[in-house]
Amino acid sequence: MAAQAWAQSATFTAQAYPLVGNTQIAADFNGDGKPDLAGSGLQAASVMLNNGNGTFGPKTDYSVGDYTQDVAAGDFNGDGKMDLVITIQNPQVGLALLLGTGTGSFGPPTFFPNPSGFDSPQVLASDINNDAKLDVVIMHGIDCFTAPCRPSRIVTVMLGNGDGTFQPARDIDVNTFPHAMALGDFNRDGIKDLAVGGENTELSILLGTGGGNFVLQPVMLLVPGGDLFSACNDVDVADFNRDGIQDIVVPLGDGEGNAIALGNGDGSFRAGIRNQEDAVSAPTSIAVRDYNRDGFLDVARGMADGTRGLMQIMHGNGDGTFRPLVRYLVPAPLSSQGGGWMIAADFNGDSKPDIAMEVRGNNSATDVLLNTSGAAVTPTAPTVSALTLNPTSVTGGSSATGTVTLSAAAQTSMAVQLASNSAAASVPASVTVAAGATKASFSITTKQVTSATSAQITATANGTSRIATLTINPTATAADTISITRAEYDRAKATLRVEATSSRSTATMQVFVTSTGQLIGTLANNGGGKFSGQFAWSVNPQNITIRSSFGGQKSSSVTAK
């Protein structure tokens, strides 16, 4: 299917489906382990469920009553089910939340205000303040709701409460007119940073400081001198030269191709390297994966001008450079078609990255491209052969250690990308294996949980991933301390009088015959951790045991009088 195939190029088979949306994401909405599709467009969020083999069922629309602009997925209320957040083109209402049922369907929308007054063309979902609750970052483009139009220079941060609600929105100046954004950890401090692509090939970096706050860095130009008509159409984060440091790739408009900015590891980047092949090189969206299975990351690009192919792939060399592009899906002459938003995921479970791409123009659709590339080429760089956790089960709030093992010694310092699918367990963005080594360890921090939670930790390098499961248990409640201050039996009245204290003032305290376990009665709570009771009892029980609802217990002999 490649229009200019050559050795070790990725190959695909394509299947057209109804358009899922102008933007689209892949996530598992029904818990079957297969990535489904969701998209935004018109007045609804649309979902197509994966049949399990890379084909998809009918599209289902979930109305939000206004034009939708972008969509993101995550578990926003902590019930273990994937939810959707959708941004809306409305000056008063900017975000809708659809809670997932876990079966692939969603409940009615909950709306959140848009204090910015701008439209909201992109949304990201991530835990940006490291509190184990998903947050959202919303990018704003322009306000044309009233004349005259005014461009935005802000993004909005909404910190999640973990129950499907959010704290009040906070606007952050990004010092450029934003067109696209992505999250990463550019200075390797374990705190999420933000990269914002703007107009004139501007790239604005905001380094996270914790608590959902950011510090703005000087804006850089991806093309020397800039280009007034060349905006950043998308932003993606990956390690293209395998030095363990995150880099940035940006597709540029106005025929500028795309630019790679290699990271320095301190939040700064080297000068942009532009990849420009022809005058119609105007990619609108990118998706980074190892498509031809040679161990190096590649860049797939959806082309606004699809004359020479709706999609192009630049196969990486593993050092931040790329081979000549390969074109795919060349349309019929005068078709007026172009490639739009694209994402990569393994839709059919064969461990090869597939692509879902918006097709614009005549016969708009979502094309799913299943990767048919041959056997993986023996990589010149090692892959991840194992991921182990020690221990594999922890109490929430404590830590575990993860260890990645490579298939061969690292030729140079090499980064292994890390991820956790649960907000209850946090891992660094990557761990570095030293040159000549085969292993590296990293710390996994956990949050308190109310019930046992499983977190899947994923380690990825050079196109291979390994997954290990960490079980996070709730903290066991410590038993209270009981003291029996009086245990007295009155023979004449045939009554037992008991007085006791507990370190838990809200305890329920019951008295038993020690020898038989027979319940005598429940002590009255006198407040302040003091309890007492008087019980009619035909014979002296000799010894009694008091048991608390908090697990404590105490025995004592009974004094007769």
XYZ file of C-alpha atoms in Angstrom:
561
model
C 0.000 0.000 0.000
C 3.003 2.348 0.297
C 3.286 4.661 -2.698
C 7.078 4.790 -2.359
C 7.976 1.652 -0.462
C 11.577 0.701 0.294
C 13.414 -1.719 2.541
C 12.046 -1.903 6.079
C 9.195 0.511 5.449
C 6.052 -0.038 7.463
C 3.057 -1.418 5.565
C -0.658 -1.143 6.343
C -4.106 -2.246 5.256
C -6.838 0.387 5.514
C -10.518 0.168 6.424
C -12.824 3.196 6.296
C -15.404 3.842 9.028
C -17.829 6.690 9.690
C -16.008 9.778 10.899
C -15.561 9.474 14.663
C -14.542 13.088 15.061
C -12.311 15.946 14.041
C -10.091 14.863 16.923
C -9.986 11.324 18.240
C -8.462 9.216 20.989
C -8.019 5.520 21.746
C -8.918 4.062 25.155
C -10.530 0.919 26.561
C -14.090 1.939 27.425
C -15.617 -1.506 28.007
C -12.815 -3.222 29.923
C -11.990 -5.891 27.333
C -8.349 -4.866 27.004
C -8.782 -3.573 23.444
C -8.496 0.127 22.564
C -11.749 1.678 21.395
C -12.170 4.996 19.567
C -13.770 8.241 20.701
C -13.934 11.558 18.908
C -15.373 15.047 19.009
C -17.371 16.896 16.399
C -20.738 18.532 15.879
C -22.860 18.429 19.071
C -21.774 15.063 20.422
C -18.936 12.872 21.513
C -18.790 9.745 19.367
C -17.606 6.271 20.379
C -16.837 3.157 18.321
C -16.076 -0.031 20.248
C -13.352 -2.401 19.100
C -14.615 -5.838 18.094
C -11.352 -7.294 19.387
C -9.724 -7.915 16.019
C -9.034 -4.381 14.854
C -12.478 -3.846 13.361
C -15.037 -1.587 14.979
C -18.750 -1.640 15.692
C -21.303 1.071 14.945
C -20.714 4.638 16.045
C -22.671 5.834 19.083
C -23.160 9.552 19.694
C -23.479 11.130 23.154
C -24.987 14.581 22.843
C -23.658 17.493 24.882
C -25.934 20.063 23.245
C -23.238 22.200 21.656
C -20.334 21.943 19.213
C -17.579 19.747 20.649
C -13.911 20.515 20.008
C -11.737 17.879 21.691
C -11.947 14.802 23.886
C -9.790 13.070 26.498
C -10.265 9.911 28.553
C -9.509 8.929 32.134
C -11.036 7.764 35.404
C -12.162 11.041 36.943
C -14.298 9.661 39.778
C -12.098 6.789 40.948
C -14.507 3.946 40.158
C -12.099 2.107 37.853
C -14.120 2.910 34.724
C -12.975 5.071 31.831
C -14.758 8.427 31.535
C -14.705 11.138 28.855
C -14.148 14.879 29.079
C -15.191 16.938 26.073
C -14.415 20.587 25.425
C -17.224 22.708 24.024
C -17.168 25.748 21.759
C -19.159 27.951 24.098
C -18.197 31.133 25.982
C -20.033 30.080 29.146
C -19.670 26.281 29.258
C -16.241 24.909 28.390
C -16.176 21.284 29.528
C -18.519 18.301 29.734
C -17.834 15.129 31.726
C -19.405 11.818 30.693
C -19.001 9.136 33.358
C -18.374 5.683 31.932
C -20.385 2.627 32.907
C -17.533 0.223 32.170
C -19.553 -1.405 29.382
C -18.674 1.073 26.647
C -21.586 3.405 27.305
C -21.678 6.706 29.170
C -24.037 8.606 31.428
C -25.462 12.085 30.846
C -23.057 15.022 30.704
C -22.061 17.181 33.649
C -21.059 20.657 32.570
C -18.352 22.956 33.917
C -18.074 26.705 33.266
C -15.681 28.401 30.878
C -14.479 31.534 32.702
C -11.928 32.271 29.957
C -14.543 33.277 27.381
C -12.486 31.644 24.600
C -13.098 28.481 22.608
C -11.394 25.278 23.791
C -9.836 23.320 20.895
C -7.705 20.921 22.970
C -7.880 19.156 26.325
C -5.352 16.934 28.113
C -6.117 14.648 31.056
C -3.317 13.878 33.512
C -2.423 14.045 37.201
C -0.379 17.233 37.030
C -0.151 17.912 40.784
C 0.723 14.330 41.821
C -2.231 13.871 44.192
C -3.454 10.661 42.505
C -6.469 12.490 41.014
C -6.877 13.261 37.329
C -6.776 16.907 36.284
C -7.413 18.611 32.947
C -5.516 21.239 30.987
C -7.591 23.113 28.403
C -6.033 25.095 25.569
C -7.865 28.162 24.282
C -7.625 29.495 20.738
C -9.843 32.470 19.991
C -12.972 34.332 21.043
C -15.224 35.071 18.087
C -18.440 34.742 20.068
C -18.735 38.527 19.898
C -17.076 40.918 17.457
C -14.286 41.687 17.110
C -12.462 38.371 17.456
C -9.644 38.247 19.988
C -6.920 35.572 20.119
C -6.035 33.712 23.297
C -2.653 33.430 24.997
C -3.767 31.178 27.846
C -4.459 27.621 28.894
C -6.755 26.660 31.763
C -5.887 24.213 34.535
C -8.697 22.454 36.410
C -7.454 20.271 39.264
C -9.574 17.194 39.877
C -11.136 16.304 43.222
C -11.200 12.590 42.403
C -14.998 12.381 42.558
C -15.896 13.680 39.111
C -15.707 17.344 40.118
C -12.989 19.942 39.673
C -11.553 22.850 41.591
C -12.129 26.335 40.150
C -10.392 26.913 36.821
C -7.075 28.786 36.752
C -5.856 30.519 33.596
C -2.118 30.402 32.792
C -0.329 32.713 30.363
C 1.694 30.727 27.786
C 3.294 33.737 26.036
C 2.208 32.629 22.565
C -1.011 32.184 20.613
C -1.519 28.457 21.329
C -2.334 25.949 18.587
C -1.401 22.626 20.249
C 0.083 21.315 23.483
C 1.501 18.200 25.158
C 2.638 17.180 28.634
C 6.078 15.781 29.464
C 8.849 15.883 32.052
C 11.485 17.977 30.322
C 13.755 18.616 33.319
C 13.428 15.120 34.800
C 12.184 16.215 38.231
C 9.134 13.932 38.259
C 6.717 16.864 37.836
C 4.606 17.327 34.704
C 5.709 20.107 32.348
C 3.764 21.647 29.458
C 4.872 22.281 25.869
C 2.709 24.696 23.872
C 3.124 25.163 20.130
C 2.058 28.555 18.838
C 2.136 30.713 15.743
C 5.289 31.687 13.856
C 6.859 28.275 14.768
C 6.942 29.359 18.437
C 7.381 26.730 21.157
C 6.615 27.745 24.733
C 7.785 25.538 27.619
C 6.195 25.759 31.063
C 8.039 23.817 33.759
C 5.854 22.358 36.485
C 6.664 23.275 40.087
C 4.110 21.030 41.812
C 0.567 21.758 42.929
C -0.529 22.311 39.337
C 1.621 25.439 38.953
C 4.022 26.236 36.112
C 6.950 28.572 35.431
C 7.091 30.034 31.929
C 10.383 29.690 30.029
C 11.584 31.914 27.155
C 9.780 31.145 23.895
C 11.927 29.457 21.238
C 11.504 29.427 17.447
C 11.535 25.989 15.855
C 12.530 27.518 12.503
C 15.354 30.103 12.606
C 13.816 33.537 12.204
C 10.339 32.049 12.474
C 7.634 31.982 9.809
C 4.685 34.311 10.224
C 2.273 31.931 8.488
C 3.550 28.653 9.948
C 1.755 27.543 13.114
C 2.392 24.463 15.218
C -0.425 22.093 14.279
C 0.354 19.419 16.881
C 2.914 18.646 19.600
C 4.254 15.223 20.554
C 6.873 14.164 23.112
C 9.300 11.246 22.639
C 12.994 10.328 22.909
C 14.207 10.260 19.302
C 17.962 9.998 19.945
C 17.775 7.465 22.803
C 19.678 9.581 25.330
C 17.043 9.228 28.051
C 15.847 12.809 27.580
C 12.478 13.795 26.163
C 12.435 15.548 22.789
C 9.621 17.367 20.984
C 8.308 16.998 17.428
C 5.939 19.557 15.916
C 4.191 19.505 12.509
C 4.243 22.963 10.934
C 1.774 24.612 8.574
C 2.461 26.597 5.402
C 4.595 23.884 3.794
C 7.196 23.880 6.561
C 7.121 20.106 7.189
C 7.882 19.351 10.814
C 10.572 20.258 13.321
C 12.380 18.204 15.969
C 13.729 19.910 19.095
C 16.107 17.622 21.006
C 15.946 18.029 24.769
C 18.867 18.909 27.035
C 17.287 17.332 30.114
C 17.102 20.597 32.085
C 13.905 21.935 30.538
C 15.687 23.570 27.596
C 16.000 22.359 24.009
C 18.501 22.527 21.197
C 17.737 24.478 18.033
C 14.937 22.969 15.975
C 15.797 20.616 13.108
C 13.335 21.069 10.246
C 12.267 18.200 7.984
C 10.841 19.696 4.800
C 10.408 17.607 1.666
C 8.171 19.496 -0.738
C 6.060 22.608 -1.081
C 2.880 20.828 -0.004
C 4.400 19.361 3.150
C 1.734 20.634 5.561
C 1.144 17.976 8.231
C -1.838 18.589 10.502
C -1.256 15.872 13.090
C 1.420 13.366 14.083
C 1.649 10.049 15.917
C 4.986 8.676 17.127
C 5.658 4.926 17.271
C 8.096 2.321 15.903
C 5.992 1.397 12.872
C 8.551 -0.655 10.941
C 9.766 -2.523 14.049
C 13.448 -1.689 13.723
C 13.775 -0.428 17.288
C 13.721 3.278 16.392
C 10.849 5.728 16.789
C 9.136 6.928 13.616
C 6.829 9.884 12.941
C 3.517 9.379 11.107
C 1.945 12.550 9.727
C -1.578 13.288 8.511
C -1.277 15.581 5.491
C -3.725 18.451 4.983
C -2.932 18.378 1.260
C -3.405 14.711 0.451
C -2.426 15.016 -3.218
C 0.663 12.840 -2.713
C -0.711 10.749 0.140
C -3.057 11.286 3.074
C -0.338 10.012 5.397
C 3.453 10.072 5.457
C 5.891 8.241 7.705
C 9.423 9.355 8.471
C 11.325 6.305 9.734
C 13.767 7.202 12.486
C 17.459 6.353 12.620
C 17.544 6.377 16.418
C 19.802 9.439 16.605
C 17.262 12.207 16.036
C 17.512 12.017 12.239
C 15.120 10.380 9.779
C 15.146 8.537 6.465
C 13.316 9.844 3.391
C 9.566 9.809 3.923
C 7.213 7.122 2.659
C 3.747 8.136 1.406
C 0.524 6.209 2.013
C -3.111 6.400 0.879
C -2.609 8.366 -2.332
C -6.146 9.462 -3.303
C -7.676 9.610 -6.750
C -6.896 12.770 -8.742
C -9.017 15.821 -7.857
C -10.461 14.070 -4.822
C -9.869 17.096 -2.542
C -9.057 14.764 0.318
C -6.568 15.314 3.103
C -5.382 13.595 6.231
C -6.349 15.041 9.599
C -6.063 14.087 13.249
C -4.346 10.746 13.883
C -3.572 8.460 16.797
C -1.594 5.233 17.155
C -2.563 2.130 19.136
C -2.469 -1.650 18.781
C -6.054 -2.240 17.667
C -5.821 -5.954 16.809
C -3.500 -7.229 19.539
C -0.569 -8.249 17.322
C 1.928 -5.972 19.151
C 2.276 -3.729 16.095
C 1.271 -0.053 16.264
C -1.759 0.694 14.103
C -3.179 4.095 13.161
C -6.612 5.714 13.185
C -6.773 8.858 11.046
C -9.388 11.433 10.191
C -9.905 11.783 6.427
C -11.091 15.244 5.405
C -12.800 16.469 2.263
C -14.892 14.307 -0.040
C -16.216 11.224 1.744
C -14.893 12.230 5.169
C -14.221 9.197 7.325
C -12.076 7.642 10.002
C -9.566 5.313 8.379
C -8.119 2.541 10.536
C -4.741 1.388 9.208
C -3.697 -2.007 10.560
C 0.052 -2.534 10.568
C 1.063 -5.452 8.331
C 4.824 -4.960 8.601
C 6.848 -8.156 8.685
C 8.813 -9.668 11.533
C 10.657 -7.229 13.708
C 14.126 -6.378 12.494
C 16.823 -7.375 14.948
C 17.236 -4.064 16.745
C 20.566 -2.362 16.983
C 19.409 -1.138 20.377
C 18.252 -3.365 23.252
C 14.603 -3.783 24.112
C 12.869 -4.296 27.454
C 12.921 -8.002 28.292
C 11.548 -7.871 31.843
C 9.938 -5.601 34.404
C 9.841 -6.722 38.041
C 8.397 -5.091 41.152
C 9.545 -5.506 44.753
C 7.309 -5.933 46.587
C 4.364 -6.660 44.339
C 1.865 -5.648 47.029
C 2.089 -2.570 49.274
C -0.024 -0.569 51.673
C -1.183 2.743 50.191
C 1.256 5.520 51.010
C 4.326 3.289 50.902
C 6.728 2.682 48.019
C 7.865 -0.179 45.819
C 10.894 -0.594 43.590
C 10.644 -1.424 39.909
C 13.518 -2.914 37.935
C 13.750 -2.961 34.145
C 15.959 -5.505 32.403
C 17.167 -5.049 28.831
C 17.632 -7.764 26.241
C 21.286 -6.710 25.875
C 23.653 -4.216 27.415
C 22.880 -0.600 26.547
C 25.303 0.672 23.929
C 24.921 4.217 25.269
C 22.966 5.740 28.121
C 19.414 4.652 27.329
C 16.018 5.765 28.637
C 13.157 3.380 29.310
C 9.786 5.156 29.328
C 7.546 4.410 32.308
C 3.806 4.720 32.821
C 1.138 3.779 35.361
C -2.512 3.249 34.476
C -3.677 4.184 37.975
C -3.557 7.513 39.746
C -2.890 5.552 42.962
C 0.634 4.666 41.789
C 3.099 7.194 40.365
C 6.283 6.475 38.434
C 8.879 8.791 36.906
C 8.537 9.528 33.197
C 11.586 7.380 32.465
C 14.484 5.497 34.024
C 17.971 5.575 32.513
C 20.036 2.431 31.962
C 23.718 3.325 32.003
C 25.947 2.463 29.049
C 27.125 -1.149 29.364
C 24.415 -2.031 31.912
C 21.352 -4.214 31.452
C 19.279 -3.124 34.458
C 18.031 0.016 36.177
C 15.682 0.523 39.104
C 13.132 3.209 39.889
C 10.812 4.092 42.751
C 7.029 3.718 42.654
C 5.130 5.943 45.088
C 1.565 5.152 46.075
C -1.395 6.991 47.559
C -3.826 5.935 50.272
C -6.724 3.861 48.924
C -10.031 2.779 50.422
C -10.042 -0.635 48.747
C -7.480 -2.914 47.123
C -6.385 -1.371 43.813
C -4.330 -2.858 40.975
C -1.934 -0.590 39.080
C -0.350 -1.698 35.829
C 3.198 -0.366 35.494
C 4.506 -0.290 31.913
C 8.123 0.001 30.775
C 8.714 0.795 27.085
C 11.846 1.180 24.987
C 12.573 0.762 21.300
C 9.134 -0.499 20.422
C 8.730 -3.099 23.179
C 6.784 -2.912 26.414
C 6.579 -4.999 29.557
C 3.835 -4.742 32.164
C 3.880 -5.639 35.859
C 1.018 -5.296 38.335
C 1.321 -3.623 41.727
C -1.427 -4.241 44.274
C -2.128 -1.285 46.576
C -3.954 -2.174 49.785
C -5.831 0.096 52.210
C -4.148 0.871 55.509
C -5.216 -1.567 58.203
C -6.980 0.125 61.109
C -5.021 -0.348 64.359
C -6.927 -2.037 67.183
C -7.844 0.185 70.114
C -6.419 -0.241 73.628
C -8.856 -1.358 76.327
C -8.482 -1.118 80.092
C -10.936 -2.726 82.560
C -11.152 -0.495 85.622
C -13.956 -2.361 87.406
C -15.304 -5.923 87.223
C -17.436 -6.599 90.306
C -20.144 -9.178 90.991
C -22.803 -8.525 93.717
C -23.963 -11.934 95.000
C -26.943 -10.516 96.889
C -28.294 -8.670 93.860
C -26.981 -11.138 91.256
C -25.614 -8.268 89.199
C -22.338 -7.667 87.423
C -20.919 -4.125 87.301
C -18.273 -3.353 84.669
C -16.338 -0.154 83.932
C -13.721 0.206 81.179
C -11.890 2.645 78.921
C -10.930 2.554 75.226
C -8.456 4.597 73.193
C -11.259 4.983 70.601
C -14.083 7.099 72.007
C -16.584 5.870 69.398
C -16.047 2.166 70.063
C -18.838 -0.297 70.758
C -17.804 -2.398 73.774
C -19.349 -5.813 74.531
C -18.814 -7.982 77.619
C -18.452 -11.793 77.332
C -17.950 -14.701 79.707
C -14.323 -15.580 79.086
C -14.719 -19.326 79.554
C -17.766 -19.806 77.307
C -17.798 -16.770 75.025
C -21.386 -16.048 76.058
C -22.436 -12.423 75.561
C -23.344 -10.671 78.796
C -24.189 -7.248 77.362
C -23.017 -3.996 75.781
C -21.449 -1.205 77.806
C -22.888 2.297 77.681
C -20.653 4.960 76.122
C -20.201 7.709 78.714
C -18.041 9.862 76.430
C -14.355 10.591 76.519
C -13.459 6.951 76.004
C -15.214 5.794 79.208
C -17.764 2.959 79.261
C -19.853 1.281 81.972
C -22.674 -1.165 82.486
C -24.598 -3.133 85.095
C -26.046 -6.504 84.091
C -28.312 -9.009 85.809
C -26.394 -12.300 85.865
C -27.369 -15.353 87.854
C -23.864 -16.524 88.751
C -20.430 -14.961 89.041
C -18.782 -15.377 85.600
C -15.382 -15.439 87.379
C -13.607 -13.922 84.332
C -14.887 -11.537 81.673
C -13.562 -10.395 78.285
C -14.402 -7.044 76.705
C -14.264 -6.830 72.907
C -14.279 -3.550 70.956
C -15.687 -2.832 67.512
C -12.205 -1.511 66.640
C -10.576 -4.876 67.289
C -9.201 -4.401 70.790
C -9.997 -6.802 73.616
C -9.131 -7.232 77.290
C -9.843 -9.899 79.933
C -10.084 -9.559 83.700
C -11.057 -11.594 86.738
C -14.267 -10.616 88.523
C -14.243 -9.543 92.164
C -17.160 -10.920 94.190
C -18.749 -9.142 97.144
